[in-house]
Amino acid sequence: MSILIDKNTRLLVQGITGREGAYHTKQMLEYGTNVVAGTNPGRGGTKTEGVPVFNTVKEAVEKTKANASVIYVPARFAPDSIIEAVDAGIPLVVCITEGIPVKDMVPVYHYVKMKGARLIGPNCPGLITPGESKVGIIPGYILTPGNIGVVSKSGTLTYEVVNALTLKGMGQSTAVGIGGDPIIGTSFIDILELFQNDPNTEKIVMLGEIGGNAEILAAEYVKAHVTKPVYGFIAGQTAPPGKRMGHAGAIISGGEGTAAEKIKAFRDNGIKVGESPAQIADII
Amino acid sequence: MKIHEYQAKQILSRYNIPVQRGEVASSPEEAREIAKTIGGMVVVKAQVHAGGRGKAGGVKLAKTPDEAEEKAQAILGMDIKGSTVRRVLITQAADIAKEFYLGVIIDRGVRGITLMGSSEGGVEIEEVAKTNPEKIIKVTADPFLGLSDFQARELAFGMGIENDKINGFVTIAKELYRAFVENDADILEINPLILNDKGEWQALDAKMVYDDNALYRHKEAEDLRDLGEEEQAEIEARKAGLSYVKLDGDIGCVVNGAGLAMATMDTLLLYGGQPANFLDIGGGAKADKVAAAIRIILSEPKVKAILFNIFGGITRGDDVAKGIIAGLEQVKTDVPIVIRLVGTNSEEGRKILEEANLKSAETLAEAAQKVVNVAKERK
């Protein structure tokens, strides 16, 4: 058991012929992900890494019954790609692309909700269910099957923590990177709910960072609805106010969104907080 | 990207939002000429990105052109929160009857574009949020339809605007929303938005921040960038495609990934060190980027040591190690460097580093302790 993806996931790669798309398609196939189709408008009828390429998502879904999509197209085209996937009836869309103008995500977010689909990202590393399926760019070998669910805003920070867990012999059910942008399709709370309902997830690790108040809402949700133990870390204690720390969403504005207030919210709501990312494995 | 008040007001004017006559001056003489042209009482306002200009003495009234020159003389060159004032805006003084706040933001909570209005104009909105949160009225534009008139009216009624002023306000609110959307702003605010003694609306001060992700479709905005407001190192980092923020500590950091970069800085703090910067080198850590990163970090003379923390991930550790060594050949330095390399082919990578006599570490904790110690030895 796992959340969102497993061995039945039939993946479509949007932007499969691009440098990133082709490279990660190869990585995902090597991991064992069932990549059934790719798209690139104009390259229909060709193959990339042995995967058939279609001109449109609609056609790809009709011909291959793809039930999930991952997007590697450049920022200026990615919002359209998300809408195309949702419009073709794909229920799970994962957008890896970084740098999408925040305003462009406003109608996209609401369109996805209206259609009842789920969007993960943008600006995220994707997700992985160890031993079954990998969608995105998380290096597969650092994970091992187990019962810890991991949810995070950041890519390499997730790797750091997952690696530490694996080295200590603690496997993962699913690891999800939800993305570091101000407007993302799936929140901490959405994933917490899925982990809470997943019988194979026994413990949950939540990795947040400065900016916004998603972690505070998530901490309140944990107290009210999550019975499984939750462990956390918040990155950015040394971040100065008003400066964007890499991620578009990682900015302390008007004195809000600091690491200190989020760590406090975690502790106040019963989440055990690691002092460093690797220490999370120690406290579990 | 932040822009100055006078630049934001130029944008507002293009959307027919009334602002007072005014022009920007970079010398006291120019200030006098502008004051003479405007005639009557003027305000001399420091143009810096930092807030709190008034409290810092960067905003002064002047009754005559002579006085405008004198005030400009005093304000130009002044330091406001680390920014040197190089320009002043000279505008007509306004007779304020009533002050309001009107701003547009990206609202993460509702995933929308929200307008905020308040009858408490002229003070920072964060301050109002703390002391009188009920005085802030919010409406969120429909994600597909945009801002409707009735929403702008709701805002107006909530702000206590009198009936005969509501139509004027609705026009301003809708135009402000349009300016926000068309220019891809992150924040666009008028504070204060005033009614003057003649009962006319005017934007007295304006603040605007562009969404960096959208700058590719706003070539005109590049002309508004004030390099004088940025750290030299931040300008160079942007050119090199690195995400960099200068901090006050003495340990330079080079990390791949924003979240891990912040976590690395936190780990330094945990072991008694202070980071000199945030730097996300991105995927790959190629020689040219490593060299640029080291050059940028060392441009800050107080840096005593540098920590590299690279999680190989998709990129291979041996390639990263070769990149670091090639980068170090481009920039010779005797500042000690500690490198923590994990992930794919990290053992091969560490071997390459050891052969080049570079200190390497296996865990972040070990690396942080090592770099904190070498930095202390150099004090």
XYZ file of C-alpha atoms in Angstrom, chain A residues 38-282:
245
model
C 4.877 10.796 -24.022
C 3.724 13.958 -25.739
C 5.316 16.699 -27.761
C 3.167 18.637 -30.210
C 4.630 17.879 -33.637
C 6.579 14.764 -32.667
C 3.631 12.359 -32.695
C 4.432 8.946 -34.158
C 8.049 8.906 -32.947
C 9.511 7.118 -29.907
C 11.698 8.313 -27.034
C 13.419 5.658 -24.925
C 11.083 3.168 -26.594
C 8.008 5.075 -25.372
C 5.453 6.113 -28.037
C 5.116 9.885 -28.491
C 1.783 11.572 -29.300
C 0.886 15.077 -30.451
C -1.821 15.585 -27.831
C -2.578 14.295 -24.354
C -6.081 13.374 -25.479
C -4.724 10.991 -28.088
C -2.146 9.566 -25.683
C -4.865 8.783 -23.128
C -7.139 7.208 -25.751
C -4.383 4.961 -27.064
C -2.556 4.038 -23.841
C -5.032 4.551 -20.962
C -2.474 6.685 -19.110
C -3.781 7.512 -15.613
C -1.083 9.902 -14.397
C 1.046 12.562 -16.024
C 4.365 14.230 -15.281
C 5.304 17.573 -16.841
C 8.831 18.610 -17.877
C 7.966 21.473 -20.213
C 9.400 25.021 -19.826
C 7.695 27.457 -17.440
C 5.943 29.537 -20.086
C 4.155 26.467 -21.506
C 3.629 24.447 -18.319
C 0.267 25.974 -17.245
C -1.200 24.981 -20.616
C 0.228 21.476 -20.205
C -1.457 21.080 -16.813
C -4.803 22.155 -18.259
C -4.372 19.846 -21.260
C -3.738 16.844 -18.989
C -6.709 17.597 -16.732
C -8.941 18.263 -19.737
C -8.030 14.837 -21.136
C -9.291 13.287 -17.902
C -5.993 12.442 -16.219
C -6.690 12.320 -12.466
C -3.112 12.882 -11.216
C -0.838 15.532 -12.749
C 2.675 16.157 -11.408
C 4.367 19.373 -12.550
C 8.154 19.429 -12.051
C 8.652 22.749 -13.882
C 10.156 25.615 -11.877
C 9.650 29.329 -12.517
C 5.983 29.541 -13.538
C 4.649 33.090 -12.949
C 2.602 32.865 -9.743
C -0.405 34.635 -11.261
C -0.626 32.024 -14.029
C -1.220 29.341 -11.416
C -4.357 31.033 -10.023
C -6.832 29.949 -12.746
C -4.952 26.671 -13.246
C -5.311 25.740 -9.562
C -9.055 26.403 -9.596
C -9.564 24.658 -12.943
C -7.893 21.495 -11.616
C -10.117 21.582 -8.486
C -13.238 22.174 -10.556
C -12.470 19.129 -12.695
C -11.831 16.976 -9.621
C -8.243 16.171 -10.587
C -5.157 16.355 -8.386
C -2.120 18.490 -9.218
C 1.208 18.044 -7.419
C 3.626 20.956 -7.740
C 4.657 22.971 -9.643
C 8.328 23.426 -8.761
C 8.515 20.028 -7.089
C 10.662 16.878 -7.338
C 7.627 14.614 -7.794
C 6.865 11.522 -5.759
C 7.956 7.951 -5.337
C 6.540 4.755 -3.886
C 9.678 2.693 -3.239
C 9.927 -0.485 -5.280
C 6.768 0.312 -7.272
C 6.726 3.601 -9.120
C 8.635 6.851 -9.390
C 7.125 9.955 -10.964
C 9.501 12.901 -11.215
C 13.187 13.325 -10.419
C 13.761 11.882 -6.928
C 16.785 9.524 -7.111
C 15.253 6.101 -6.531
C 18.160 4.299 -4.902
C 18.070 6.413 -1.720
C 14.634 5.029 -0.823
C 13.621 1.644 0.462
C 10.120 0.196 0.975
C 8.723 0.677 4.460
C 6.056 2.460 6.475
C 7.162 6.087 6.863
C 5.316 8.626 4.746
C 7.378 11.693 3.784
C 5.953 15.020 2.602
C 8.134 18.034 1.795
C 8.265 21.409 0.041
C 11.812 20.866 -1.165
C 13.752 18.439 -3.369
C 17.250 17.907 -2.050
C 16.112 18.400 1.565
C 13.776 15.440 1.023
C 16.691 13.403 -0.318
C 18.758 14.295 2.743
C 16.072 13.102 5.154
C 15.042 10.018 3.153
C 18.681 9.014 2.816
C 19.168 9.293 6.572
C 16.046 7.166 7.144
C 17.177 4.500 4.676
C 20.667 4.355 6.219
C 19.041 3.673 9.592
C 16.949 0.875 8.063
C 13.684 2.834 8.136
C 11.808 2.442 4.854
C 9.196 4.689 3.294
C 5.642 4.095 2.068
C 5.588 7.079 -0.300
C 7.671 10.264 -0.443
C 5.963 13.327 -1.940
C 7.529 16.681 -2.825
C 4.661 19.175 -2.949
C 6.735 22.085 -4.270
C 8.175 25.404 -3.150
C 5.925 27.862 -5.025
C 3.336 30.158 -3.369
C 0.466 28.420 -5.186
C 0.740 24.641 -5.411
C -1.891 22.075 -6.323
C -1.615 19.835 -3.275
C -1.001 21.056 0.255
C 0.597 19.454 3.296
C -2.896 18.861 4.643
C -4.015 16.940 1.521
C -1.050 14.587 1.846
C -1.410 14.239 5.626
C -4.989 13.109 5.077
C -3.867 10.496 2.527
C -1.139 9.194 4.840
C -3.549 9.062 7.773
C -5.882 6.874 5.681
C -3.138 4.669 4.229
C -2.896 1.443 6.263
C 0.740 0.946 5.302
C 1.889 4.331 6.585
C 2.634 4.203 10.319
C 4.649 7.366 10.828
C 4.802 10.648 8.947
C 7.687 13.052 8.299
C 6.788 16.619 7.272
C 9.495 18.987 5.974
C 8.603 22.654 5.709
C 10.344 25.949 5.234
C 9.897 29.695 5.741
C 7.178 31.663 3.917
C 3.376 31.533 4.056
C 1.474 29.665 6.746
C 0.896 26.224 5.194
C 2.963 24.530 7.912
C 0.957 26.208 10.672
C -2.353 25.068 9.152
C -0.850 21.597 8.689
C 0.234 21.474 12.338
C -3.293 22.366 13.464
C -4.652 19.679 11.135
C -2.275 17.117 12.662
C -3.546 17.860 16.141
C -7.194 17.602 15.062
C -7.125 14.695 12.593
C -3.881 12.717 12.525
C -3.455 9.862 15.004
C -0.147 8.627 13.575
C 3.076 10.089 14.994
C 4.371 13.054 12.972
C 7.980 14.287 12.888
C 9.048 17.538 11.322
C 11.727 19.978 10.311
C 11.500 23.620 9.209
C 14.298 25.027 7.051
C 15.333 28.674 7.176
C 16.040 29.737 10.772
C 18.789 32.051 9.542
C 16.758 33.581 6.696
C 16.452 37.391 6.751
C 13.020 38.971 6.203
C 12.021 40.175 2.740
C 14.532 38.060 0.818
C 13.459 35.218 -1.428
C 15.484 32.137 -0.452
C 15.597 30.334 -3.786
C 12.028 29.029 -3.821
C 9.489 31.615 -4.956
C 7.420 30.864 -1.848
C 10.299 30.993 0.646
C 10.095 34.590 1.774
C 9.325 36.099 5.161
C 7.005 39.042 4.528
C 5.500 41.451 7.018
C 7.187 39.480 9.814
C 5.137 36.386 8.940
C 6.233 32.939 7.848
C 9.347 32.681 10.039
C 10.944 29.359 10.954
C 10.568 30.152 14.667
C 6.760 30.506 14.523
C 6.412 27.353 12.427
C 8.641 25.303 14.741
C 6.557 26.551 17.645
C 3.330 25.580 15.848
C 4.763 22.107 15.183
C 5.734 21.640 18.838
C 2.471 23.090 20.186
C 0.525 20.596 18.092
C 2.466 17.509 19.111
C 4.886 17.253 16.186
C 8.409 16.255 17.208
C 10.882 18.621 15.592
C 14.403 17.681 14.477
C 17.184 20.220 15.053
C 18.774 19.226 11.781
C 17.342 17.246 8.854
C 19.373 14.106 9.587
C 18.378 14.202 13.246
C 14.808 13.326 12.287
C 15.957 9.748 11.692
C 17.466 9.751 15.207
